[in-house]
PDB file of C-alpha atoms in Angstrom:
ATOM      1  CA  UNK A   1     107.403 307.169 123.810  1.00  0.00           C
ATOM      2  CA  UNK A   2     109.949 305.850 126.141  1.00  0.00           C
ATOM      3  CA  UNK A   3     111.781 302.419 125.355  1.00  0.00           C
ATOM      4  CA  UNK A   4     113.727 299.983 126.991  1.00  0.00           C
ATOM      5  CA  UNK A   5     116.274 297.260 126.022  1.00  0.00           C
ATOM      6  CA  UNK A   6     116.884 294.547 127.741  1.00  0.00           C
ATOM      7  CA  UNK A   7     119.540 291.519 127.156  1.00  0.00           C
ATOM      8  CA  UNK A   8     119.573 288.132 128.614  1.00  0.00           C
ATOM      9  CA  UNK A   9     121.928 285.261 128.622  1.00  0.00           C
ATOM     10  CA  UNK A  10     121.065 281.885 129.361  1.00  0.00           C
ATOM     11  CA  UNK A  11     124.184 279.893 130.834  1.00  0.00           C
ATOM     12  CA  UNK A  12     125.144 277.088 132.873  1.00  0.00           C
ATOM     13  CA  UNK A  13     126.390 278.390 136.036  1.00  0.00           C
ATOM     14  CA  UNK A  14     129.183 275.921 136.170  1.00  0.00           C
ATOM     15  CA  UNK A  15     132.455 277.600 133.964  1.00  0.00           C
ATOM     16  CA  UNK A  16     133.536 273.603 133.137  1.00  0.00           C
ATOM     17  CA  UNK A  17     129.851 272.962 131.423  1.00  0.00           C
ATOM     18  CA  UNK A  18     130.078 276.289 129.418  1.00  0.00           C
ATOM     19  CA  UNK A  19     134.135 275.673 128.566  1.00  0.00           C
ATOM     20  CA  UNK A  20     132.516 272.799 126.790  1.00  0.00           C
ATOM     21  CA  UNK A  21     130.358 275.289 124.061  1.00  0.00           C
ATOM     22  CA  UNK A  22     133.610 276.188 122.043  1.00  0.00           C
ATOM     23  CA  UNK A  23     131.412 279.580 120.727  1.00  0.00           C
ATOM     24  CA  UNK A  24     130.768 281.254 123.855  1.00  0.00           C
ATOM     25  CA  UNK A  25     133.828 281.800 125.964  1.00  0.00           C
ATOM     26  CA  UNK A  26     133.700 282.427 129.436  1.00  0.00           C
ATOM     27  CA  UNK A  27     135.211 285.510 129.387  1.00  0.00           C
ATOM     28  CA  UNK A  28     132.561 286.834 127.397  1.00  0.00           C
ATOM     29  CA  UNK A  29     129.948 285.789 129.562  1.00  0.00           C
ATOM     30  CA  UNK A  30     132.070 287.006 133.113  1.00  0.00           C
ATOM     31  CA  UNK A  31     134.565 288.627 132.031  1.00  0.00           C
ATOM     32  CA  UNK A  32     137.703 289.442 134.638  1.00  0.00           C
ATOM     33  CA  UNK A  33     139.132 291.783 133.745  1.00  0.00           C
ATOM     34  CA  UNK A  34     140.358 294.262 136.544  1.00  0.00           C
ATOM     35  CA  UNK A  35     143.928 295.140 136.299  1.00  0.00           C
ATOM     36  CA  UNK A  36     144.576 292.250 138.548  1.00  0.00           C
ATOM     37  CA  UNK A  37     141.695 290.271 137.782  1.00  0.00           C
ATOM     38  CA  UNK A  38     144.254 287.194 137.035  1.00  0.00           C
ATOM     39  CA  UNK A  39     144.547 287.286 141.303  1.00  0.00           C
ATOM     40  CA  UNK A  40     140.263 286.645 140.773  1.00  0.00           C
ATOM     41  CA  UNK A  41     141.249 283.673 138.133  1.00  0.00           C
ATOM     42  CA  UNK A  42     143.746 282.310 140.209  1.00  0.00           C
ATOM     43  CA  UNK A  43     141.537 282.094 143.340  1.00  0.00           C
ATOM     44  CA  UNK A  44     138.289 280.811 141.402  1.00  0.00           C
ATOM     45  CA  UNK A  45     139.787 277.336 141.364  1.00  0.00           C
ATOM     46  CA  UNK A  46     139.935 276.882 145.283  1.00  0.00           C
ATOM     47  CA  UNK A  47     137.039 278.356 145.369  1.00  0.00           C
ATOM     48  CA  UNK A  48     135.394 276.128 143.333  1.00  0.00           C
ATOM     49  CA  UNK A  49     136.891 272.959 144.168  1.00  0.00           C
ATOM     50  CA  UNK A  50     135.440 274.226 147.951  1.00  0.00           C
ATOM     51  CA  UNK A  51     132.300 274.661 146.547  1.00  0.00           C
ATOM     52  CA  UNK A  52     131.530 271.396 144.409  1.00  0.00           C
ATOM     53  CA  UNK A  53     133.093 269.421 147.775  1.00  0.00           C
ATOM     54  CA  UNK A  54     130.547 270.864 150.208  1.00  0.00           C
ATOM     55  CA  UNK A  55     127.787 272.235 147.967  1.00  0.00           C
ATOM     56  CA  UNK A  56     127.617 275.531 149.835  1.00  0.00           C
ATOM     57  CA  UNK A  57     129.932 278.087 148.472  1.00  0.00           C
ATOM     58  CA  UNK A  58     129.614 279.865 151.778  1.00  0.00           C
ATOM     59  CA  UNK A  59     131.359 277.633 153.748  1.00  0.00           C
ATOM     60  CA  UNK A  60     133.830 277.108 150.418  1.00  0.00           C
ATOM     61  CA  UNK A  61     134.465 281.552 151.042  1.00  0.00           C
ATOM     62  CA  UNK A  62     135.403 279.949 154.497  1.00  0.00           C
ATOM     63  CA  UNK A  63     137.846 277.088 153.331  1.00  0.00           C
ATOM     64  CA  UNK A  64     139.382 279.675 151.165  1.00  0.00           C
ATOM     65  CA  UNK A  65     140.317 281.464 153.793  1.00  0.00           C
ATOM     66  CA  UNK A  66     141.651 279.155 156.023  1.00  0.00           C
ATOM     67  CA  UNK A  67     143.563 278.109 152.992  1.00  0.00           C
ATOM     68  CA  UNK A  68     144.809 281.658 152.157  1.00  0.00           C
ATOM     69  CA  UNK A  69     145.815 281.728 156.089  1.00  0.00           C
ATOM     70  CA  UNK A  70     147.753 279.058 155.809  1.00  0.00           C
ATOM     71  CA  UNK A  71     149.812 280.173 152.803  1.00  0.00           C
ATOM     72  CA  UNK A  72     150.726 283.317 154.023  1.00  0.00           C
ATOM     73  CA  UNK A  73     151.327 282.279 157.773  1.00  0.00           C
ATOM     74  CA  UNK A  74     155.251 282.125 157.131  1.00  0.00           C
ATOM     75  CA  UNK A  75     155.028 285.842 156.601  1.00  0.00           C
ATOM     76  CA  UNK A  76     152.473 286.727 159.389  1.00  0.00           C
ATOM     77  CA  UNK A  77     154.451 284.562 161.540  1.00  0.00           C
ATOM     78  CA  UNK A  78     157.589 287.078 160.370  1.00  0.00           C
ATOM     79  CA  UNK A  79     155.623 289.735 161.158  1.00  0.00           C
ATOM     80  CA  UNK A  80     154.496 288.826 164.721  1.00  0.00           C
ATOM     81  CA  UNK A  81     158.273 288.289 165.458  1.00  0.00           C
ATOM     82  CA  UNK A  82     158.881 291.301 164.391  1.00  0.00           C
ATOM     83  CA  UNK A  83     156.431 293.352 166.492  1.00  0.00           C
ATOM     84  CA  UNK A  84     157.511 291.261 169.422  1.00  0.00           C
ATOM     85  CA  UNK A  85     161.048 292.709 168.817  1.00  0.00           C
ATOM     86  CA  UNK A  86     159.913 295.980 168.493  1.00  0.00           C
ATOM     87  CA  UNK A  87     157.684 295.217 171.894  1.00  0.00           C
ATOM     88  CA  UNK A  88     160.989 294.744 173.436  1.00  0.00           C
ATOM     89  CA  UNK A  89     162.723 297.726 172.410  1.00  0.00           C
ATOM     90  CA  UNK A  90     160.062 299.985 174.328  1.00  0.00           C
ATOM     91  CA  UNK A  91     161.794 300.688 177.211  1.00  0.00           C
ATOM     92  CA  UNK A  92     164.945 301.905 175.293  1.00  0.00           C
ATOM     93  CA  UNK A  93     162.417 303.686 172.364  1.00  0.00           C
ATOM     94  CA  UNK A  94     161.256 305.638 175.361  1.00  0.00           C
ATOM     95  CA  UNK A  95     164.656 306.561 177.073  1.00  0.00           C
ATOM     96  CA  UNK A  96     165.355 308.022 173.838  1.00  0.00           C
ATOM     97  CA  UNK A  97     162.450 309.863 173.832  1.00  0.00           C
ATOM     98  CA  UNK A  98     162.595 311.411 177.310  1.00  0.00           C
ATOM     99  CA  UNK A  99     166.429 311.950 176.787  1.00  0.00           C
ATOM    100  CA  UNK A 100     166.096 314.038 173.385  1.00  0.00           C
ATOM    101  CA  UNK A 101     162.438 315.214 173.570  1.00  0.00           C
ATOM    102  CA  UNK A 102     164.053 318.527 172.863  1.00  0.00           C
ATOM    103  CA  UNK A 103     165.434 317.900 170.071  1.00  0.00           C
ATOM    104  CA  UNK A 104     162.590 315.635 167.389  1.00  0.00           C
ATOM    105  CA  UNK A 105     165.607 315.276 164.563  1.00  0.00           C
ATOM    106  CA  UNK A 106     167.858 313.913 167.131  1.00  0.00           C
ATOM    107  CA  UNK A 107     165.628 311.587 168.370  1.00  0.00           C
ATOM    108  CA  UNK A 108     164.261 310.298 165.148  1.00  0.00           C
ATOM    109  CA  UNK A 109     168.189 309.278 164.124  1.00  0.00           C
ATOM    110  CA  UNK A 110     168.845 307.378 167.553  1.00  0.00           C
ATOM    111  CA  UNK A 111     165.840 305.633 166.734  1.00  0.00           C
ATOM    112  CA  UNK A 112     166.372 305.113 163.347  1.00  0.00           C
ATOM    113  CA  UNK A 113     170.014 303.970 164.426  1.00  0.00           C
ATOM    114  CA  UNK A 114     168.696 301.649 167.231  1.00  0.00           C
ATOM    115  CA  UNK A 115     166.069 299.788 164.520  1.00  0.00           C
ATOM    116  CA  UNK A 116     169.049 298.894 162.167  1.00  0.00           C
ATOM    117  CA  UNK A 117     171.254 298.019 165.252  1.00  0.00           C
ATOM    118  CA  UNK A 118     168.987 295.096 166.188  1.00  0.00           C
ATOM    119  CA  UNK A 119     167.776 294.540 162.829  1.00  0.00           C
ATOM    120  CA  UNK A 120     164.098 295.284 163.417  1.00  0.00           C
ATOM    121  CA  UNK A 121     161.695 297.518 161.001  1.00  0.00           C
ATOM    122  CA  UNK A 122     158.915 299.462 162.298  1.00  0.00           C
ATOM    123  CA  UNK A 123     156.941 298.739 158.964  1.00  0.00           C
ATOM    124  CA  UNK A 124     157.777 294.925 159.696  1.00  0.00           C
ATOM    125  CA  UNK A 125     153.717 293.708 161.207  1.00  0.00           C
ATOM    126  CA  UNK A 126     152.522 296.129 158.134  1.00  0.00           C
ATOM    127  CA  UNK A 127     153.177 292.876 155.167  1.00  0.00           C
ATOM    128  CA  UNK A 128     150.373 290.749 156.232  1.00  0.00           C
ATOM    129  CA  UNK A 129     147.964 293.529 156.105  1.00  0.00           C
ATOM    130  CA  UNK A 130     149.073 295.116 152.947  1.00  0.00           C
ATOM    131  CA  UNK A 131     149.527 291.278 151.076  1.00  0.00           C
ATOM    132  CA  UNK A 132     145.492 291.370 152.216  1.00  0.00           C
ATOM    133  CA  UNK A 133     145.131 294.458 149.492  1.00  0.00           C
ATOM    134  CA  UNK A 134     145.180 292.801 146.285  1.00  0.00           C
ATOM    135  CA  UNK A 135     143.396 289.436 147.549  1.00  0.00           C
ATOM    136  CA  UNK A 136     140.216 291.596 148.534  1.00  0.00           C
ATOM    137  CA  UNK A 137     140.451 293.416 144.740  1.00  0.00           C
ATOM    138  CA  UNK A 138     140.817 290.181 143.315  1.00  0.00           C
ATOM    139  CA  UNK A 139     138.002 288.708 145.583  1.00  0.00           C
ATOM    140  CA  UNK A 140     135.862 291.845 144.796  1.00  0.00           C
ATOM    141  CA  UNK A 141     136.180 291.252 141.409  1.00  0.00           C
ATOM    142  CA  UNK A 142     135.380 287.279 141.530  1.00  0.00           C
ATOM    143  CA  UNK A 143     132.149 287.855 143.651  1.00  0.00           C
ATOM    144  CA  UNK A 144     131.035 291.026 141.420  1.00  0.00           C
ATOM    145  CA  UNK A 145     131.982 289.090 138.259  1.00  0.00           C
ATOM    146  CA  UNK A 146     131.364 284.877 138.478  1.00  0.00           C
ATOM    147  CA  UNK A 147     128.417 283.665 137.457  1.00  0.00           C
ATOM    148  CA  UNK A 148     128.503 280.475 139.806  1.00  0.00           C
ATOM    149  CA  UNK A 149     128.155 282.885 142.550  1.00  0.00           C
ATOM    150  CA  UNK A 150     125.155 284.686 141.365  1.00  0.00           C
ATOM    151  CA  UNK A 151     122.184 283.380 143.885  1.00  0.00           C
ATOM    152  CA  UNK A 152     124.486 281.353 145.831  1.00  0.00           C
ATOM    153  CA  UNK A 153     122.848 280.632 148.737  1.00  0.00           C
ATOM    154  CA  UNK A 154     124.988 280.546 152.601  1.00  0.00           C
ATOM    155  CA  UNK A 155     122.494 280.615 155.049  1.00  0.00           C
ATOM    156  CA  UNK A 156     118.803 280.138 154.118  1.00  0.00           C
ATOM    157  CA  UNK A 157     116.437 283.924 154.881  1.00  0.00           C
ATOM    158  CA  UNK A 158     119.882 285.597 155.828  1.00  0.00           C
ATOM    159  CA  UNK A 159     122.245 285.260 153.335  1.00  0.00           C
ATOM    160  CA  UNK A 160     120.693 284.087 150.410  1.00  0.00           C
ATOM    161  CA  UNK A 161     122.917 285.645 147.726  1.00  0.00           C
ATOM    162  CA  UNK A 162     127.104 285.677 148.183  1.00  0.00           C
ATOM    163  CA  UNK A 163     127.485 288.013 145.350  1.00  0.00           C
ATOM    164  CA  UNK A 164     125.257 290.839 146.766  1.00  0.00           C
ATOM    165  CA  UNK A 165     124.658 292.509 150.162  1.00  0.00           C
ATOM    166  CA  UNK A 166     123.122 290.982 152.354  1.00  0.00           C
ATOM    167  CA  UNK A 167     120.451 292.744 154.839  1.00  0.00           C
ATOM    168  CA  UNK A 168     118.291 291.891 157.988  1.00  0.00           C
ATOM    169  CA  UNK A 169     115.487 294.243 157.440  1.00  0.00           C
ATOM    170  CA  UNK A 170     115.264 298.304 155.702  1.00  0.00           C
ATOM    171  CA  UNK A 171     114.117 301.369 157.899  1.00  0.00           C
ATOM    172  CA  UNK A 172     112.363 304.489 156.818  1.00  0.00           C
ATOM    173  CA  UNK A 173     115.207 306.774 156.588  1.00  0.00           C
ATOM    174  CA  UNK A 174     118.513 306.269 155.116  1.00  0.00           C
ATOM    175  CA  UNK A 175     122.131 306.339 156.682  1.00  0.00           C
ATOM    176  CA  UNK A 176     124.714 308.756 155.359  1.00  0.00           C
ATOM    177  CA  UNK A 177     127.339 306.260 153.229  1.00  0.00           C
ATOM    178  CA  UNK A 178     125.196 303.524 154.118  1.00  0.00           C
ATOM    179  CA  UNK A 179     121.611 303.817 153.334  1.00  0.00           C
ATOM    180  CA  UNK A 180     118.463 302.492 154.893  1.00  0.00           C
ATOM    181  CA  UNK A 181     119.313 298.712 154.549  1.00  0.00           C
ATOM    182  CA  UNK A 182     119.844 297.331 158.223  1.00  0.00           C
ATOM    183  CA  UNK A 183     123.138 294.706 157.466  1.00  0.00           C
ATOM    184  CA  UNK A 184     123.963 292.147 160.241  1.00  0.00           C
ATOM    185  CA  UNK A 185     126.932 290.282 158.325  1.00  0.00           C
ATOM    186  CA  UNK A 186     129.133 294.152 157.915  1.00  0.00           C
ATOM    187  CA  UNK A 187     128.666 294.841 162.062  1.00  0.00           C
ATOM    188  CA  UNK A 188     129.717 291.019 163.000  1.00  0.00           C
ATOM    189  CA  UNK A 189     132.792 292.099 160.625  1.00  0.00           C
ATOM    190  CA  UNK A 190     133.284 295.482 162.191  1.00  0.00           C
ATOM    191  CA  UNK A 191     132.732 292.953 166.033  1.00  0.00           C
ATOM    192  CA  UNK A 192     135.773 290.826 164.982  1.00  0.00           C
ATOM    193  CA  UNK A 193     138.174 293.483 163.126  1.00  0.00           C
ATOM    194  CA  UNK A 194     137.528 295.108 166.463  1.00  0.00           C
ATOM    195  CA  UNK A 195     139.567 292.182 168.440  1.00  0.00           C
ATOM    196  CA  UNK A 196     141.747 291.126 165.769  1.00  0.00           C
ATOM    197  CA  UNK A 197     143.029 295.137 166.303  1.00  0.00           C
ATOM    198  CA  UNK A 198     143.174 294.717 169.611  1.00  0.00           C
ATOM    199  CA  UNK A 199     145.259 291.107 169.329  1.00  0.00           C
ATOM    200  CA  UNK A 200     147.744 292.715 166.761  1.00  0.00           C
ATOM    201  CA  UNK A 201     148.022 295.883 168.938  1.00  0.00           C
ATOM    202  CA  UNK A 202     148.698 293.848 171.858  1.00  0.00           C
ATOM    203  CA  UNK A 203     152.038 293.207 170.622  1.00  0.00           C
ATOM    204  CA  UNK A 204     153.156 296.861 169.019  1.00  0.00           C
ATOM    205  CA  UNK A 205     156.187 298.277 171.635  1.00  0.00           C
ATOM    206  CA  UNK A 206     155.190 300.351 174.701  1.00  0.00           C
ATOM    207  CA  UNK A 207     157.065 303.065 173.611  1.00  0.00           C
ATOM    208  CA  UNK A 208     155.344 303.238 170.386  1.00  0.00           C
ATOM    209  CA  UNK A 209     154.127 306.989 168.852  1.00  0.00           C
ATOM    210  CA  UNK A 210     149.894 307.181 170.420  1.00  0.00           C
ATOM    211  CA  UNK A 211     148.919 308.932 167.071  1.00  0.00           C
ATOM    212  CA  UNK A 212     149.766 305.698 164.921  1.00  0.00           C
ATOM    213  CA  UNK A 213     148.147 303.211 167.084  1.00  0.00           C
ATOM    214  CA  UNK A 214     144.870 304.927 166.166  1.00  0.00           C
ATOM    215  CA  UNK A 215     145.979 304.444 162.720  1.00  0.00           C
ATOM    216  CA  UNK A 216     144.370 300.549 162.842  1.00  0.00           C
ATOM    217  CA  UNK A 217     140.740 301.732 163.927  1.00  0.00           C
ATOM    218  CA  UNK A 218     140.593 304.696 161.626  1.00  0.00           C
ATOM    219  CA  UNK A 219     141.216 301.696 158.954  1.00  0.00           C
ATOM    220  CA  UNK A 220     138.362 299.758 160.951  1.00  0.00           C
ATOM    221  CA  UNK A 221     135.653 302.169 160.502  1.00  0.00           C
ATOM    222  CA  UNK A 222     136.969 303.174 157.240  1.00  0.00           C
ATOM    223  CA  UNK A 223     136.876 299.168 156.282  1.00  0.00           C
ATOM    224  CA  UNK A 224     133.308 298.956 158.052  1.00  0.00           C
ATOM    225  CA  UNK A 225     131.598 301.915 155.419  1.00  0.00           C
ATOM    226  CA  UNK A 226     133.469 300.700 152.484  1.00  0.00           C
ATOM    227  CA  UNK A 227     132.175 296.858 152.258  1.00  0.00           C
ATOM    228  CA  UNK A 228     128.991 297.597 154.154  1.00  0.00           C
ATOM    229  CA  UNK A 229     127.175 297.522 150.846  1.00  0.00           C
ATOM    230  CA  UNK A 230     129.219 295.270 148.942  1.00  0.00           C
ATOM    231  CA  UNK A 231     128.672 291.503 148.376  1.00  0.00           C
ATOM    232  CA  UNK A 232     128.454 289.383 151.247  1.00  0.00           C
ATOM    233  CA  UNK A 233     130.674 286.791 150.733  1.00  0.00           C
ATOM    234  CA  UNK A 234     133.550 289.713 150.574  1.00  0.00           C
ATOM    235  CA  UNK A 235     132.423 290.557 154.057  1.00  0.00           C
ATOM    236  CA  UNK A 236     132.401 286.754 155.109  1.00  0.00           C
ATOM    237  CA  UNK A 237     135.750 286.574 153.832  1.00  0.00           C
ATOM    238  CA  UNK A 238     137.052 289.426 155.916  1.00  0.00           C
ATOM    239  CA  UNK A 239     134.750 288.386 159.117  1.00  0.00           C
ATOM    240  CA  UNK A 240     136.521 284.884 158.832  1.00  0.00           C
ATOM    241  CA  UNK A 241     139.940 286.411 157.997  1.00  0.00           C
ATOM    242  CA  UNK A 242     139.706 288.613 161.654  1.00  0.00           C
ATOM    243  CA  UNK A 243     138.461 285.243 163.481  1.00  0.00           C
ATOM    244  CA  UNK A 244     141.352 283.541 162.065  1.00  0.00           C
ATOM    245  CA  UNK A 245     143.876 286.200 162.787  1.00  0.00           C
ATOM    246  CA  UNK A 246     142.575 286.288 166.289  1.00  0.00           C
ATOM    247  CA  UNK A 247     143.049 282.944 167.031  1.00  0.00           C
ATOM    248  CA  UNK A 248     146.421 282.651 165.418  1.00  0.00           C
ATOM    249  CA  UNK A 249     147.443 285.407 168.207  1.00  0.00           C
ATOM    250  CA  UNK A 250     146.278 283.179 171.168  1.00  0.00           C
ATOM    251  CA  UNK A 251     147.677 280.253 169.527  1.00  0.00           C
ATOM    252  CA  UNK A 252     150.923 281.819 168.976  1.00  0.00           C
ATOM    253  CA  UNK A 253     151.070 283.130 172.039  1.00  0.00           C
ATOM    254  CA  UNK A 254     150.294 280.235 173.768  1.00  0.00           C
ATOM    255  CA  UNK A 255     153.395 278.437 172.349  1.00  0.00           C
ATOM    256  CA  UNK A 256     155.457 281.000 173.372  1.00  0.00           C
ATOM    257  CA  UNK A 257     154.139 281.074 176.984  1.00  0.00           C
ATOM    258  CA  UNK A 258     154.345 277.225 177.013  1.00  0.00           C
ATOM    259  CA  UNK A 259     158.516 277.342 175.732  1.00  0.00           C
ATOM    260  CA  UNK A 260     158.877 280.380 178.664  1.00  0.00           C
ATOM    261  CA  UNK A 261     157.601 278.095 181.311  1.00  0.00           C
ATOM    262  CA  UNK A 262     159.651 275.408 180.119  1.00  0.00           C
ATOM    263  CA  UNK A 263     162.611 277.011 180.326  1.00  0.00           C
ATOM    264  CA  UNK A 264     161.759 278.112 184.005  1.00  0.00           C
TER     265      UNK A 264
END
C-alpha cells in the first residue's frame, strides 16, 4: 500500500510579522540560499517597500526596475559612449580590413592597435548586459524562494501568481522546451528584447564583424526558451528592463541630436 507525506507550514506572508516569532526564523521558512542569494536579500527590501506602498507587487517588480535602471545608468551611459566611439571608428575598422584582408593576423593587430590608440574597447557596451547576470539569479531566487510572493496577484485572470508562470490558455500537444501552456507575458518579452536589440545595435560601428552582431538574437531566443516557464514576475522584470532600455536609447539620443543642432 502506497503512502504519502505531506508537510505544511502556516505563516504570515509578511517576513516583519514572522521576524517577530523569535522560534521560527525566516530562513527556515524561505530560505536563500543560492551562492548569491545575499543579491535576492539585498533586493527584497525595495521590493517590499514597493509593494506595501502600492499594494500590488506587480507594479512594485516594475518600480524595482526603474530603480535598478537608475543605479546602473552611470555605467550604461559609459557603455553607450563607448559604442558610439566604436560607431565612429567604422570607416577606419573597414580600411583596415580591405587593406590587410590577406593577411587576418595583420589585421587583427592594426585593430587591436587602433582600439588602444583612441582608448576604446570592443567589450565596452558588453557591462550593462553582463551586470544584468547576477540580478536575474538573485531575482530568480527571490521569486522561487519568498513567501510574500507566493499568490501575489498583478493583473486579475492573467497574472494571478508573480512567483509562477503565467499562461493564457493550454493546447493539446506540447512544444519542444516549452510545453503545451500558451504564455502571453514570455512573447511580449521576446516583442521588446526584440527592439531593445535593435536600439543597442543601432549604435555598434559599421565596420563591425556580421557574425557577432547575430550574437544578441541568438541570446534573444536563447533568453525567450529559458524564462518561458519560469515565474512571471522574472519575465515582467526583463519585459520592463527592454522597455526601459529602449527608451533610454531615444532619450539619449535625443539629447545628443538636440546639442548637434545647437552647435549648428
Amino acid at each position: 500500500m502506497r503512502t504519502n507525506e505531506y508537510s505544511f507550514y502556516i505563516v504570515p506572508k509578511r517576513g516583519d510579522i514572522l521576524a517577530k516569532y523569535g522560534e521560527q526564523k525566516f530562513g527556515e521558512i524561505a530560505p536563500i540560499d543560492f551562492p548569491i542569494g545575499w543579491i535576492a536579500v539585498i533586493l527584497k527590501y525595495p521590493l517590499d517597500f514597493f509593494g506595501k506602498l502600492t499594494g500590488n507587487y506587480g507594479i512594485a517588480i516594475i518600480l524595482l526596475t526603474l530603480l535598478i535602471k537608475i543605479l546602473t545608468y552611470p555605467l550604461t551611459r559609459k557603455s553607450f559612449d563607448s559604442m558610439k566611439k566604436m560607431q565612429a571608428l567604422g570607416p577606419k575598422m573597414n580600411e583596415i580590413r580591405e587593406r590587410y584582408k590577406d593577411d587576418p593576423k595583420r589585421m587583427n593587430m592594426e585593430i587591436a592597435e587602433m582600439y588602444k590608440r583612441e582608448g576604446v574597447s570592443p567589450l565596452g557596451g558588453c557591462l550593462p548586459q553582463l551586470l544584468q547576470l547576477p540580478i536575474l539569479l538573485g531575482l530568480y531566487n527571490l521569486f522561487g524562494e519568498y513567501f510574500a510572493l507566493k499568490n501575489a496577484m498583478f493583473i486579475p485572470g492573467w497574472i494571478n501568481d508573480l512567483s509562477s508562470p503565467e499562461s493564457i490558455f493550454t493546447l493539446p500537444f506540447e512544444i519542444p522546451f516549452l510545453g503545451n501552456a500558451v504564455r502571453l507575458l514570455p512573447i511580449i518579452m521576446l516583442a521588446t528584447q526584440f527592439f531593445s536589440t535593435l536600439a543597442t545595435q543601432s549604435a555598434q560601428p559599421a565596420g563591425a564583424d556580421n557574425k557577432m552582431k547575430w550574437l544578441p538574437y541568438i541570446l534573444m531566443a536563447v533568453f525567450f526558451f529559458i524564462l518561458y516557464n519560469l515565474p512571471s514576475g522574472l519575465v515582467l522584470y526583463w519585459t520592463v528592463q527592454n522597455i526601459l532600455t529602449v527608451l533610454q536609447n531615444i532619450v539619449v539620443n535625443l539629447i545628443r541630436y538636440r546639442k548637434f543642432s545647437l552647435r549648428m
